[in-house]
Amino acid sequence: MEGNGTGNDKVRVLLADDHPHGREGMRDIVGGAPEFEIVGEAANGEQAVAMAAQLAPDLVLMDINMPVVSGMEATQLIKAFDPRIKIVMVTVSDDITDLFEAIKRGAQGYLLKNLSPSSWLEYLRTVALDEAPLSKELAFRMLQEFNGGSGSGSARRPGQQGPPGGRGPEDRAHTALTQREREVLEQVASGGSNRQIAEAFGLSEHTVKNHLKNILQKLHLDNRVQLTRYALEKGLVKE
C-alpha cells in the first residue's frame, strides 16, 4: 500500500451513512483491516462534506441516499474542493443510472452493501492504489453520453463538457503520449485492470503502473475514471 504523503502508510477513511447500522457495518469491515484507518463518521451528506474538508481523508465511503445533502451532492462538493480524495459510493442497488450519475459527479467507484467483507476489502485496496477498473457497462454508458446517446461514433456534441481540467492542456499533451501509453490508455477505458493490461502486452504490473503514472501526468488528470472519460471523449474506445 502506497503512503498518503502524511507519513502514515494507512489509508485514512471517512464513513458516511445516515443509518447507524450502516456505519457499523462499514466500520466492522474496514476497521478490521490493518491498512485502513477510520478517521471519522458522518450521518448525512452535509456532515460528510464538512468532515472531508476538516480531516482530508484519502478515501470516503459514501452512502448514495442520505438526508440534508445527498451522497451524490456531497460527492460533487468534496471533489470541487479536493479532487484528490477518492470517493466510493455505497448502495443497496446496482441501478446503472445511479452508478453512472455518481461517476459523473466524481466518484471513483461503488460497492454494493450485500457484497462479502472480503470483496469489499479487495475492491477498496484497488481503489486506494488507483487500480480499480471501471466496469464495461459503465464505460459504455459514458460512451453513449459523449455520443449523444447513440452509443456509436466519436463525435462530441456541440457545447458538451469534456473531461475535468478543460480541453486545451489535454489536447496538447495527447500528442506527447507514446504508442504504448495510448494502448494502455485504451485498455484502461475498456475496463481493463492492471493485471489484464500487463497480460495483454506481456508487461509486468509495475511497468503498467509506471505507464499509468506517466499518462496521468501528461494529461493533467487525477485517476482512472478521468482517464476513461478522456479516452471516450477522444473516440479512443469504440462500442
Coordinates of C-alpha atoms in Angstrom, one line a residue, residues 7 9 16 23 25 40 68 70 80 99 142 165 184 221:
G7 CA 4.0 9.8 7.0
D9 CA 1.1 4.4 5.5
A16 CA -20.8 8.5 5.6
R23 CA -21.9 2.9 9.6
G25 CA -21.2 -2.5 9.1
G40 CA -14.4 10.0 11.1
V68 CA -29.9 17.1 4.3
S70 CA -27.5 13.5 -0.7
A80 CA -14.8 20.5 -6.0
L99 CA -24.0 4.5 -10.6
M142 CA -20.2 7.0 -20.7
G165 CA -9.4 20.2 -16.4
V184 CA -2.6 1.3 -22.2
L221 CA -5.6 14.1 -14.8

